[in-house]
Short mmCIF file of C-alpha atoms in Angstrom, two decimals:
data_model
loop_
_atom_site.label_atom_id
_atom_site.label_comp_id
_atom_site.label_asym_id
_atom_site.label_seq_id
_atom_site.Cartn_x
_atom_site.Cartn_y
_atom_site.Cartn_z
CA MET P 9 -0.33 0.09 0.13
CA THR P 10 0.86 3.91 -0.73
CA LEU P 11 0.57 5.62 1.95
CA GLN P 12 0.84 9.61 1.06
CA MET P 13 0.65 12.38 4.45
CA ARG P 14 0.11 15.42 3.23
CA LEU P 15 1.18 18.31 5.34
CA THR P 16 1.12 21.80 3.87
CA PRO P 17 0.44 25.56 5.11
CA ALA P 18 -2.44 26.65 3.46
CA ARG P 19 -3.51 23.27 2.20
CA SER P 20 -1.06 20.82 4.66
CA ILE P 21 1.58 17.00 4.50
CA ARG P 22 0.69 14.99 2.44
CA SER P 23 1.83 11.29 3.34
CA ALA P 24 2.02 8.20 0.61
CA GLY P 25 2.71 5.09 1.28
CA ASP P 26 2.82 1.10 0.57
CA LEU P 27 1.49 -1.30 2.66
CA PRO P 28 1.57 -4.50 0.55
CA THR P 29 0.94 -8.37 2.38
CA ARG P 30 3.25 -10.80 0.67
CA GLY P 31 6.77 -11.22 -1.13
CA ALA P 32 10.39 -9.77 -1.10
CA PRO P 33 11.12 -7.77 2.00
CA GLY P 34 13.03 -4.47 -0.33
CA VAL P 35 11.51 -2.06 -2.02
CA PRO P 36 14.01 -0.38 -4.76
CA GLN P 37 14.60 2.51 -4.83
CA ALA P 38 12.81 5.43 -7.75
CA ARG P 39 13.64 5.44 -10.90
CA ARG P 40 14.85 8.04 -12.85
CA CYS P 41 13.53 8.01 -16.28
CA ARG P 42 16.32 9.41 -18.83
CA ARG P 43 15.94 12.65 -18.94
CA ARG P 44 16.78 13.25 -15.69
CA ILE P 45 19.89 11.01 -15.52
CA CYS P 46 21.13 13.66 -17.72
CA ILE P 47 19.97 16.37 -16.23
CA GLN P 48 21.54 14.99 -12.88
CA GLN P 49 25.23 14.87 -15.01
CA SER P 50 25.23 17.86 -16.86
CA ILE P 51 23.45 20.60 -14.94
CA ARG P 52 23.87 17.97 -11.12
CA HIS P 53 21.57 20.87 -8.97
CA ALA P 54 20.05 23.00 -11.84
CA CYS P 55 17.11 23.01 -9.24
CA ASP P 56 19.19 23.32 -6.61
CA ASP P 57 17.00 20.56 -4.60
CA ALA P 58 19.08 19.84 -0.95
CA HIS P 59 19.18 16.62 0.48
CA HIS P 60 19.52 15.37 4.47
CA GLY P 61 18.76 13.16 6.82
CA HIS P 62 19.51 9.32 8.42
CA GLN P 63 21.02 7.84 5.52
CA ARG P 64 22.51 10.52 2.68
CA VAL P 65 22.04 9.56 -1.05
CA GLU P 66 23.37 10.98 -3.58
CA LYS P 67 21.23 10.06 -6.07
CA PRO P 68 17.76 11.64 -4.62
CA VAL P 69 14.49 8.95 -4.26
CA ALA P 70 11.32 9.81 -4.22
CA VAL P 71 11.96 13.70 -6.46
CA LEU P 72 10.06 12.95 -9.75
CA SER P 73 9.05 15.18 -12.69
CA ARG P 74 6.12 15.37 -13.94
CA ARG P 75 6.61 12.51 -17.12
CA ALA P 76 8.54 10.45 -14.38
CA ALA P 77 5.13 11.11 -11.96
CA ILE P 78 3.07 10.20 -14.85
CA VAL P 79 4.99 6.63 -16.30
CA SER P 80 5.62 5.37 -12.95
CA THR P 81 2.43 6.18 -11.24
CA GLY P 82 0.22 4.42 -14.61
CA GLY P 83 3.35 1.78 -13.85
CA ALA P 84 2.82 1.19 -11.14
CA LEU P 85 -1.25 0.62 -11.18
CA ALA P 86 -0.43 -1.79 -14.23
CA ALA P 87 1.97 -4.18 -11.11
CA SER P 88 -1.42 -3.94 -8.78
CA LEU P 89 -3.73 -5.10 -11.49
CA CYS P 90 -2.31 -8.01 -11.94
CA PRO P 91 0.91 -10.41 -10.61
CA VAL P 92 4.18 -9.72 -12.07
CA SER P 93 4.65 -12.93 -13.09
CA GLN P 94 2.25 -12.98 -15.44
CA ALA P 95 3.58 -11.31 -18.68
CA THR P 96 0.45 -11.71 -20.80
CA GLN P 97 -1.35 -9.85 -18.33
CA LEU P 98 0.67 -7.35 -16.84
CA GLN P 99 1.49 -5.88 -21.12
CA SER P 100 -2.12 -5.91 -21.11
CA ALA P 101 -3.05 -3.79 -18.44
CA VAL P 102 0.19 -1.26 -19.18
CA THR P 103 -1.16 -0.85 -22.31
CA GLY P 104 -4.44 -0.49 -21.33
CA SER P 105 -7.11 2.75 -22.23
CA GLY P 106 -6.06 5.58 -19.48
CA GLU P 107 -9.57 6.04 -18.80
CA GLU P 108 -9.32 1.71 -17.46
CA LEU P 109 -6.52 2.79 -15.81
CA SER P 110 -7.57 5.67 -13.95
CA GLN P 111 -11.33 3.47 -12.73
CA SER P 112 -9.24 0.52 -11.79
CA LEU P 113 -6.53 3.38 -9.35
CA GLU P 114 -10.33 4.69 -8.06
CA ALA P 115 -11.24 1.81 -6.92
CA ARG P 116 -7.91 1.04 -5.12
CA VAL P 117 -6.77 4.77 -3.81
CA GLN P 118 -8.37 5.27 -0.36
CA GLU P 119 -8.33 8.86 0.94
CA PHE P 120 -9.46 10.81 4.23
CA THR P 121 -8.83 14.04 6.20
CA LEU P 122 -8.40 13.81 9.83
CA SER P 123 -10.32 16.44 12.24
CA ASN P 124 -7.00 18.28 12.27
CA GLY P 125 -6.34 19.11 8.35
CA LEU P 126 -3.96 16.64 7.76
CA HIS P 127 -4.67 14.68 3.70
CA PHE P 128 -4.38 10.95 3.84
CA ILE P 129 -3.91 8.93 0.47
CA VAL P 130 -3.67 5.34 0.44
CA LEU P 131 -3.44 2.60 -2.34
CA PRO P 132 -3.34 -0.79 -1.30
CA ARG P 133 -0.29 -2.85 -3.74
CA HIS P 134 -0.51 -6.57 -2.41
CA ILE P 135 3.28 -7.22 -3.35
CA ALA P 136 5.21 -7.67 -0.19
CA PRO P 137 4.63 -6.82 3.38
CA ILE P 138 6.65 -2.45 2.93
CA VAL P 139 5.06 0.40 3.36
CA SER P 140 6.31 3.51 2.06
CA CYS P 141 5.47 6.45 3.29
CA HIS P 142 6.39 10.46 1.71
CA THR P 143 5.04 13.26 3.78
CA TYR P 144 4.45 16.16 1.35
CA ALA P 145 4.95 19.79 2.74
CA ASP P 146 3.62 22.77 0.60
CA VAL P 147 6.13 24.81 1.78
CA GLY P 148 9.47 25.31 0.34
CA ALA P 149 12.46 28.27 -0.22
CA PHE P 150 9.96 29.81 -3.02
CA ASP P 151 7.93 30.61 0.07
CA GLU P 152 10.99 32.37 2.00
CA VAL P 153 11.31 36.29 2.44
CA ASP P 154 14.23 38.33 1.82
CA GLY P 155 16.65 37.79 3.46
CA GLN P 156 15.79 34.76 5.79
CA THR P 157 16.54 32.69 2.48
CA GLY P 158 17.86 28.78 3.36
CA ILE P 159 15.71 28.43 6.58
CA ALA P 160 13.19 26.33 4.81
CA HIS P 161 16.85 23.66 3.92
CA LEU P 162 17.64 24.35 7.06
CA LEU P 163 14.11 23.18 8.76
CA GLU P 164 14.02 20.21 6.90
CA HIS P 165 17.78 19.50 8.28
CA MET P 166 16.24 20.13 12.00
CA ALA P 167 13.69 18.08 11.68
CA PHE P 168 15.66 14.68 12.01
CA LYS P 169 16.70 16.30 15.58
CA GLY P 170 13.80 14.59 17.74
CA SER P 171 12.00 15.99 20.63
CA PRO P 172 11.64 16.65 24.06
CA ARG P 173 11.45 12.83 24.30
CA ILE P 174 13.88 11.56 21.25
CA GLY P 175 17.32 12.26 21.02
CA THR P 176 18.03 13.87 24.60
CA LYS P 177 19.05 11.96 27.72
CA ASP P 178 17.52 14.93 29.60
CA TYR P 179 15.97 17.59 27.99
CA ALA P 180 14.94 19.36 31.22
CA ARG P 181 18.59 20.13 31.41
CA GLU P 182 19.51 20.48 27.85
CA ALA P 183 16.09 22.90 27.16
CA PRO P 184 18.53 26.09 29.16
CA LEU P 185 21.24 25.51 27.39
CA LEU P 186 19.46 25.53 23.98
CA GLU P 187 18.22 28.73 25.18
CA ALA P 188 20.91 30.57 26.79
CA LEU P 189 23.02 29.86 23.03
CA ASP P 190 20.36 31.66 21.33
CA GLU P 191 20.15 34.14 23.66
CA VAL P 192 24.40 34.27 23.27
CA PHE P 193 24.29 33.93 19.37
CA TYR P 194 22.08 37.06 19.29
CA SER P 195 24.73 38.97 21.17
CA LYS P 196 27.66 37.82 19.26
CA LYS P 197 25.81 39.03 15.82
CA GLU P 198 25.11 42.48 17.23
CA ALA P 199 28.80 43.01 18.21
CA GLU P 200 29.75 41.96 14.75
CA ALA P 201 27.02 44.56 13.77
CA ALA P 202 28.35 47.56 15.74
CA GLY P 203 31.93 46.47 14.70
CA ARG P 204 33.11 45.15 18.03
CA LEU P 205 35.04 42.07 16.81
CA ALA P 206 37.13 41.58 20.29
CA ILE P 207 33.49 41.09 22.00
CA ALA P 208 32.14 39.02 19.28
CA GLU P 209 35.29 36.58 19.70
CA LYS P 210 34.57 35.63 23.55
CA LEU P 211 30.83 35.23 22.75
CA ASP P 212 31.63 33.06 19.83
CA GLU P 213 33.88 31.63 21.72
CA GLN P 214 31.32 30.80 24.96
CA MET P 215 28.86 29.46 22.01
CA ARG P 216 31.30 26.41 21.56
CA LYS P 217 31.73 26.16 24.80
CA LEU P 218 27.35 26.03 25.88
CA GLU P 219 27.37 23.54 22.83
CA GLU P 220 29.97 21.10 23.90
CA GLN P 221 27.38 21.30 26.84
CA ALA P 222 23.60 20.72 25.04
CA ALA P 223 25.96 18.16 23.60
CA ALA P 224 26.40 16.03 26.77
CA TYR P 225 23.01 15.60 27.56
CA SER P 226 21.55 14.49 23.13
CA VAL P 227 21.63 11.69 21.45
CA PRO P 228 22.96 11.97 17.83
CA ASN P 229 20.41 10.85 15.26
CA GLU P 230 17.92 8.57 17.75
CA PHE P 231 14.87 9.54 15.25
CA GLY P 232 16.54 8.13 12.71
CA ALA P 233 18.35 5.32 14.79
CA THR P 234 15.16 4.22 15.99
CA LEU P 235 13.24 3.62 12.75
CA SER P 236 16.00 1.73 11.23
CA GLN P 237 16.18 -0.55 14.15
CA ALA P 238 12.25 -1.25 13.13
CA GLY P 239 13.57 -2.15 9.23
CA ALA P 240 13.11 1.62 8.25
CA VAL P 241 15.45 2.20 4.75
CA GLY P 242 16.24 4.79 2.36
CA LEU P 243 15.29 7.69 5.39
CA ASN P 244 16.17 10.73 3.87
CA ALA P 245 14.50 14.41 3.14
CA THR P 246 14.48 16.68 0.05
CA THR P 247 14.01 19.71 -0.01
CA SER P 248 12.69 22.13 -3.62
CA HIS P 249 11.58 24.93 -4.33
CA ASP P 250 8.19 24.36 -4.30
CA ALA P 251 8.03 21.67 -1.15
CA THR P 252 9.73 19.91 0.98
CA ARG P 253 9.81 16.03 1.35
CA TYR P 254 10.18 13.18 3.68
CA PHE P 255 9.93 9.77 2.57
CA MET P 256 11.70 6.17 3.95
CA ALA P 257 10.24 2.85 4.00
CA MET P 258 9.77 0.42 6.21
CA PRO P 259 7.91 -3.26 7.18
CA ALA P 260 4.31 -2.78 7.67
CA ASN P 261 3.89 -4.34 10.78
CA LYS P 262 5.94 -1.11 11.90
CA LEU P 263 4.34 1.23 10.63
CA GLU P 264 2.26 2.71 14.40
CA LEU P 265 5.71 2.89 14.96
CA TRP P 266 6.11 5.84 11.74
CA PHE P 267 3.35 7.66 12.25
CA ALA P 268 4.40 8.35 16.45
CA LEU P 269 7.78 9.39 15.37
CA GLU P 270 6.29 11.47 12.40
CA ALA P 271 3.98 13.20 14.88
CA GLU P 272 6.22 14.19 17.46
CA ARG P 273 8.72 15.38 15.49
CA PHE P 274 6.36 18.09 13.67
CA ARG P 275 4.26 18.18 17.47
CA ALA P 276 6.59 18.71 19.27
CA PRO P 277 10.25 19.75 17.22
CA VAL P 278 13.49 20.30 19.34
CA PHE P 279 16.11 21.78 17.14
CA ARG P 280 19.04 20.56 19.01
CA GLU P 281 22.34 20.96 17.46
CA LEU P 282 21.32 24.06 15.03
CA TYR P 283 24.55 25.93 15.00
CA SER P 284 26.84 23.84 14.46
CA GLU P 285 24.02 22.07 11.15
CA LYS P 286 24.62 25.70 10.37
CA ARG P 287 28.05 24.91 10.11
CA VAL P 288 27.10 21.91 7.40
CA VAL P 289 24.72 23.49 5.13
CA PHE P 290 27.88 26.57 5.29
CA GLU P 291 30.20 23.37 4.01
CA GLU P 292 27.69 22.07 1.60
CA ARG P 293 27.04 25.33 0.19
CA ARG P 294 30.71 25.61 -0.09
CA MET P 295 31.14 22.47 -2.59
CA ARG P 296 28.15 23.31 -4.06
CA VAL P 297 28.35 26.51 -5.14
CA ASP P 298 31.45 28.35 -3.68
CA ASP P 299 34.08 26.13 -5.08
CA SER P 300 31.64 24.79 -8.03
CA PRO P 301 32.15 26.24 -11.13
CA MET P 302 29.02 25.21 -12.78
CA GLY P 303 27.28 25.54 -9.27
CA LYS P 304 28.31 28.90 -9.27
CA PHE P 305 26.89 29.90 -12.66
CA GLN P 306 23.79 28.86 -12.41
CA GLU P 307 23.04 31.11 -8.99
CA SER P 308 24.20 33.94 -11.45
CA PHE P 309 21.98 32.78 -14.29
CA ALA P 310 18.93 32.18 -12.08
CA ALA P 311 19.15 35.50 -10.04
CA GLN P 312 19.41 37.22 -13.73
CA ALA P 313 17.38 35.51 -15.50
CA MET P 314 14.10 34.76 -12.57
CA THR P 315 12.69 37.49 -11.59
CA ASN P 316 9.47 35.59 -9.20
CA ASN P 317 10.85 33.53 -5.67
CA TYR P 318 13.06 31.33 -8.41
CA ARG P 319 14.99 33.79 -8.72
CA ARG P 320 17.15 32.51 -5.16
CA PRO P 321 18.93 29.53 -3.92
CA VAL P 322 16.97 26.57 -1.94
CA ILE P 323 20.02 26.25 0.45
CA GLY P 324 20.37 30.30 0.90
CA TYR P 325 22.66 33.10 0.43
CA PRO P 326 25.69 33.69 3.05
CA ALA P 327 24.49 36.19 4.44
CA ASP P 328 20.65 35.62 5.33
CA LEU P 329 22.24 31.75 6.86
CA ALA P 330 24.31 33.62 8.64
CA LEU P 331 21.92 35.89 10.91
CA LEU P 332 19.52 32.64 11.71
CA GLY P 333 18.91 31.72 14.63
CA ARG P 334 16.54 28.92 16.47
CA PRO P 335 13.83 30.81 17.11
CA GLN P 336 13.32 31.98 13.33
CA VAL P 337 14.01 28.55 12.11
CA GLN P 338 10.80 27.49 15.08
CA GLN P 339 8.81 30.63 13.99
CA LEU P 340 8.89 28.64 10.65
CA ALA P 341 7.85 25.78 11.78
CA GLU P 342 4.91 26.81 13.83
CA LYS P 343 3.16 28.57 10.72
CA TYR P 344 3.24 25.81 8.63
CA PHE P 345 3.54 22.66 10.70
CA GLY P 346 2.89 24.03 14.42
CA GLY P 347 0.14 21.50 15.53
CA TRP P 348 -0.82 19.26 12.70
CA GLN P 349 -3.66 22.94 12.83
CA SER P 350 -6.79 23.16 10.74
CA MET P 351 -5.98 23.80 7.18
CA SER P 352 -8.21 27.02 7.34
CA SER P 353 -5.99 28.55 10.31
CA LEU P 354 -2.80 27.42 8.16
CA PRO P 355 -1.01 30.22 6.45
CA GLN P 356 -1.56 31.05 2.66
CA ALA P 357 2.50 29.97 1.16
CA GLY P 358 3.25 30.30 -2.44
CA LEU P 359 -0.43 29.27 -3.60
CA MET P 360 -0.39 29.21 -7.78
CA THR P 361 -2.72 31.36 -8.55
CA GLN P 362 -3.73 31.71 -12.72
CA ASP P 363 -2.35 35.18 -13.58
CA GLU P 364 0.47 34.55 -12.04
CA PRO P 365 3.10 36.60 -14.52
CA LEU P 366 5.95 34.86 -16.70
CA PRO P 367 8.53 35.37 -15.06
CA ARG P 368 10.54 37.36 -17.65
CA PRO P 369 13.05 40.17 -16.37
CA GLN P 370 12.78 44.03 -18.15
CA GLY P 371 16.09 44.94 -20.26
CA SER P 372 19.00 42.65 -21.27
CA ARG P 373 17.62 39.36 -21.78
CA HIS P 374 21.58 38.23 -21.90
CA PHE P 375 23.92 36.81 -19.04
CA GLU P 376 27.67 36.25 -19.01
CA GLN P 377 30.04 35.13 -16.51
CA SER P 378 33.56 33.69 -16.75
CA SER P 379 34.10 30.27 -15.42
CA LYS P 380 36.52 27.38 -15.66
CA ALA P 381 34.19 24.99 -16.42
CA GLY P 382 32.81 26.99 -19.59
CA PRO P 383 32.27 27.26 -22.03
CA LEU P 384 28.06 25.93 -21.52
CA LEU P 385 25.15 27.62 -23.62
CA MET P 386 21.91 28.36 -21.28
CA GLN P 387 18.29 28.57 -23.09
CA ALA P 388 15.79 29.79 -20.86
CA TYR P 389 11.92 29.68 -22.30
CA TYR P 390 9.63 30.84 -20.10
CA ARG P 391 6.04 28.71 -19.67
CA PRO P 392 3.20 28.50 -17.37
CA PRO P 393 3.69 26.44 -14.08
CA MET P 394 2.88 23.03 -13.85
CA THR P 395 -1.29 23.07 -13.91
CA SER P 396 -1.33 24.84 -17.64
CA LYS P 397 -2.84 23.12 -19.97
CA ASP P 398 0.13 22.74 -21.89
CA ALA P 399 2.72 20.95 -19.33
CA VAL P 400 2.28 17.62 -20.66
CA VAL P 401 2.92 19.16 -24.44
CA LEU P 402 5.77 21.05 -22.89
CA ASP P 403 7.27 17.38 -20.93
CA ILE P 404 6.59 15.67 -24.22
CA ILE P 405 8.46 18.26 -26.84
CA CYS P 406 11.82 18.14 -24.03
CA ASP P 407 11.64 14.51 -25.10
CA LEU P 408 12.00 15.04 -28.55
CA LEU P 409 14.70 17.17 -28.21
CA SER P 410 16.91 15.09 -26.07
CA GLY P 411 16.90 12.19 -23.82
CA SER P 412 17.86 9.84 -25.87
CA ARG P 413 19.99 9.02 -28.77
CA THR P 414 17.75 9.67 -31.05
CA SER P 415 16.15 12.80 -29.41
CA ARG P 416 17.10 15.85 -31.91
CA LEU P 417 19.74 17.22 -30.15
CA TYR P 418 22.06 13.93 -29.44
CA HIS P 419 21.28 13.63 -32.83
CA ARG P 420 22.25 17.12 -34.33
CA PHE P 421 25.03 18.21 -32.60
CA VAL P 422 26.60 15.45 -30.06
CA GLU P 423 26.74 12.27 -33.19
CA THR P 424 28.40 14.94 -35.44
CA GLY P 425 30.97 17.03 -32.51
CA GLN P 426 29.09 19.90 -32.41
CA ALA P 427 28.82 20.04 -28.40
CA TYR P 428 29.46 17.21 -26.15
CA ASN P 429 26.23 17.43 -24.38
CA ALA P 430 22.97 18.99 -25.51
CA ASN P 431 19.30 18.36 -23.31
CA ALA P 432 16.78 19.72 -22.34
CA VAL P 433 14.58 20.47 -18.90
CA PRO P 434 10.42 20.68 -19.03
CA SER P 435 10.75 23.45 -15.33
CA TYR P 436 13.59 25.07 -13.83
CA PRO P 437 14.15 25.38 -11.40
CA GLY P 438 10.98 24.68 -10.20
CA GLU P 439 7.42 23.72 -11.74
CA LYS P 440 4.73 24.83 -9.41
CA HIS P 441 4.57 28.90 -10.51
CA PRO P 442 6.05 29.69 -13.69
CA ASN P 443 9.33 28.93 -14.57
CA ALA P 444 11.19 28.09 -17.48
CA LEU P 445 12.25 24.83 -20.10
CA VAL P 446 15.41 25.34 -20.15
CA LEU P 447 18.55 24.29 -22.92
CA PHE P 448 21.63 24.07 -22.07
CA GLY P 449 24.72 22.53 -24.57
CA GLN P 450 29.08 21.99 -24.10
CA PRO P 451 30.13 22.89 -27.46
CA SER P 452 32.74 21.04 -28.77
CA SER P 453 36.25 22.72 -29.28
CA GLY P 454 36.28 24.81 -32.06
CA VAL P 455 33.02 25.77 -32.05
CA SER P 456 31.76 28.89 -29.77
CA LEU P 457 28.92 29.49 -28.35
CA GLU P 458 27.15 32.20 -30.70
CA THR P 459 27.12 29.78 -32.74
CA LEU P 460 25.96 26.89 -31.09
CA ASP P 461 23.02 29.28 -29.65
CA GLN P 462 21.79 29.92 -32.79
CA ALA P 463 22.12 25.78 -33.89
CA PHE P 464 19.69 25.77 -31.29
CA GLN P 465 17.15 28.52 -31.85
CA LYS P 466 17.31 26.87 -35.56
CA GLU P 467 16.28 23.24 -33.84
CA THR P 468 13.28 24.86 -32.13
CA GLN P 469 12.14 26.95 -35.20
CA ALA P 470 12.50 23.70 -36.98
CA LEU P 471 9.66 22.05 -34.41
CA ILE P 472 7.63 24.86 -34.42
CA TYR P 473 6.78 25.07 -38.89
CA GLN P 474 7.99 21.08 -39.57
CA GLY P 475 6.73 18.94 -36.68
CA PRO P 476 6.91 16.05 -35.19
CA SER P 477 7.56 13.10 -37.64
CA ALA P 478 5.18 10.12 -36.71
CA LYS P 479 8.11 8.06 -36.64
CA GLU P 480 8.86 10.55 -33.41
CA MET P 481 5.28 10.87 -31.83
CA ALA P 482 5.52 6.65 -32.07
CA ARG P 483 9.06 6.55 -30.27
CA ILE P 484 7.94 9.15 -27.43
CA LYS P 485 4.83 7.52 -27.05
CA LYS P 486 6.02 4.07 -26.97
CA ALA P 487 8.92 4.88 -25.15
CA THR P 488 6.24 6.57 -22.13
CA LYS P 489 4.93 3.01 -22.59
CA LEU P 490 8.14 1.45 -21.94
CA THR P 491 9.28 3.30 -18.71
CA LEU P 492 5.47 2.93 -17.40
CA VAL P 493 6.49 -0.86 -17.41
CA ASP P 494 9.84 0.61 -15.89
CA GLY P 495 7.40 2.02 -13.67
CA ILE P 496 5.98 -1.27 -12.02
CA ARG P 497 9.19 -1.51 -9.46
CA SER P 498 8.67 1.56 -6.95
CA ASN P 499 6.29 1.73 -4.32
CA THR P 500 8.24 5.57 -3.65
CA ASN P 501 7.17 6.47 -7.12
CA MET P 502 3.80 5.83 -6.25
CA ALA P 503 3.92 7.87 -3.13
CA SER P 504 5.68 9.99 -4.13
CA ALA P 505 3.30 10.75 -8.15
CA LEU P 506 -0.03 10.89 -5.70
CA CYS P 507 1.32 13.38 -3.09
CA SER P 508 2.49 15.62 -5.45
CA TYR P 509 -0.52 15.39 -8.29
CA HIS P 510 -2.85 15.83 -4.90
CA VAL P 511 -1.30 18.96 -3.68
CA ASN P 512 0.03 20.90 -7.31
CA ALA P 513 -3.28 19.77 -9.55
CA GLY P 514 -5.66 19.55 -6.75
CA SER P 515 -6.39 16.18 -7.09
CA TRP P 516 -4.25 12.83 -7.60
CA LYS P 517 -6.58 11.76 -10.35
CA LYS P 518 -5.38 14.32 -12.66
CA LEU P 519 -2.15 12.12 -12.85
CA LEU P 520 -3.57 8.94 -15.64
CA PHE P 521 -5.75 12.44 -17.11
CA ASP P 522 -1.95 13.42 -18.31
CA LEU P 523 -1.42 10.03 -18.97
CA GLY P 524 -4.10 9.78 -21.35
CA GLN P 525 -3.11 13.16 -22.96
CA VAL P 526 0.10 12.06 -23.92
CA ASP P 527 -1.49 9.06 -25.82
CA GLN P 528 -3.98 11.59 -28.15
CA LEU P 529 -1.42 13.82 -28.78
CA THR P 530 -0.89 14.55 -32.72
CA ALA P 531 2.28 16.77 -34.07
CA ALA P 532 -0.40 19.92 -34.41
CA ASP P 533 -0.27 20.03 -30.64
CA ILE P 534 3.79 19.59 -30.21
CA GLN P 535 4.07 22.56 -33.07
CA GLN P 536 1.00 25.00 -31.81
CA VAL P 537 2.88 25.17 -27.97
CA ALA P 538 6.48 25.27 -29.70
CA ALA P 539 4.99 28.02 -31.78
CA ALA P 540 4.07 30.09 -28.17
CA THR P 541 7.05 29.27 -26.29
CA PHE P 542 9.97 29.46 -28.30
CA GLN P 543 9.52 33.26 -29.52
CA GLN P 544 12.92 35.58 -29.26
CA ASP P 545 10.57 37.73 -27.20
CA ASN P 546 10.64 34.76 -24.95
CA LEU P 547 13.83 33.98 -24.24
CA TYR P 548 16.62 34.55 -21.73
CA THR P 549 20.68 33.12 -22.54
CA GLY P 550 23.60 32.36 -20.32
CA TYR P 551 26.55 31.94 -22.19
CA MET P 552 29.39 30.88 -18.99
CA LEU P 553 32.78 31.51 -21.01
CA LYS P 554 36.10 30.07 -20.87
CA ALA P 555 38.23 31.59 -18.00
#
């Protein structure tokens, strides 16, 4: 069974899980579509997701693109319709109509909301005695206020630190030390602002001593260790611009333990070790941005190309992070998670509206920056959010342009030696609000950025005026079916997809509607959306010059 619990601000946390009854005791990690792999390899942190948890993973799980969510859910549902060993029945389920899949999903999904506004989506899958739980908080870096960037990501880290009962040897003695740390921290910041550096240095030393005293009462990672001892695997979390997600899988007979711990860490969190954790975040930022030529360029490109809150990095700016104290993180937690209040009493965080303008800047639409990692070309075409009627078509356009060795960009530029890589990202750096479809490429030696820029634009214009061929359309639809079958293996994909769709599209039921839309797409549909998107006045270009 896939269990989703959704906790959002205006729409609170959704959680998804899988409670199969027999079979293999493990749960494989979420599969990533081919385009996702290319993105991770070439622009590793394009969407600037930050990952943390009991068990650090290099390849993020439970974070799906819209296309991956569509095909994974369809595949997982097909798997639930018949035993995997029965190949004929499986093929029939997979290739069935979207209406058949939708009817089956609606018959199996159980959905309810508690009196406190916490919404659950439950999908039974009788494959293995494993439950995959996915807690989806509809608040992310997009919802931060200026001057407090990075606070959503820091809160995600702190959600693993425990409560007055978990993660401590003696909370009665630990609590006064944590409060004293806060007081010294803000006194230190006041001294630094006033230029009293000698006093600030003494206060810093005092903070270190208080941290040591508080650490004597803490039990590091007791939250994660408790779940791991009960058989939990894949315990982790991610923060993006759009949401914060917490997920893991464990034996189904231990589900009550997850309920108890998940409730406690959000209803009564203790943000112990915050100031030492900030040093971890600074180191994370140093590796991903400050010491990464690609990271620096991406951060600068987003800041210049986007006018909405997607312009800011998820991990935050160093100056903002330096000023964040435990009380500010506590305020964010109380604002969006406190007591799992009724949804009507929670603030509206980053709600989508139909009239949100595209984040196009005024003036110049070109940005250049020198880097040892250059040269690199980025073209950003502004597009509406994932709730748009054109969103699925934009995903398919990216599949036509990149994602496989038969795609247009790979065939035209990589195979011919004009570029080392060439790819398309359908939503950058998020998808909940108006964002950008991004094409990027690394020109080969002897090929200028200007030449590659013009060649990319020529390729998008060809898609407008000539459209995809019948062979290309058949390939895309076949690839969708094949990836759908691949999605069968992952309960975690189901949990993630149902949560994400229910929050962002208004209902998880729209997921299979989108799957059906892929089957019905025509070349004319592709041309129409491409013509509206690939316009010169809708383009922002970025050149990473070779330093």
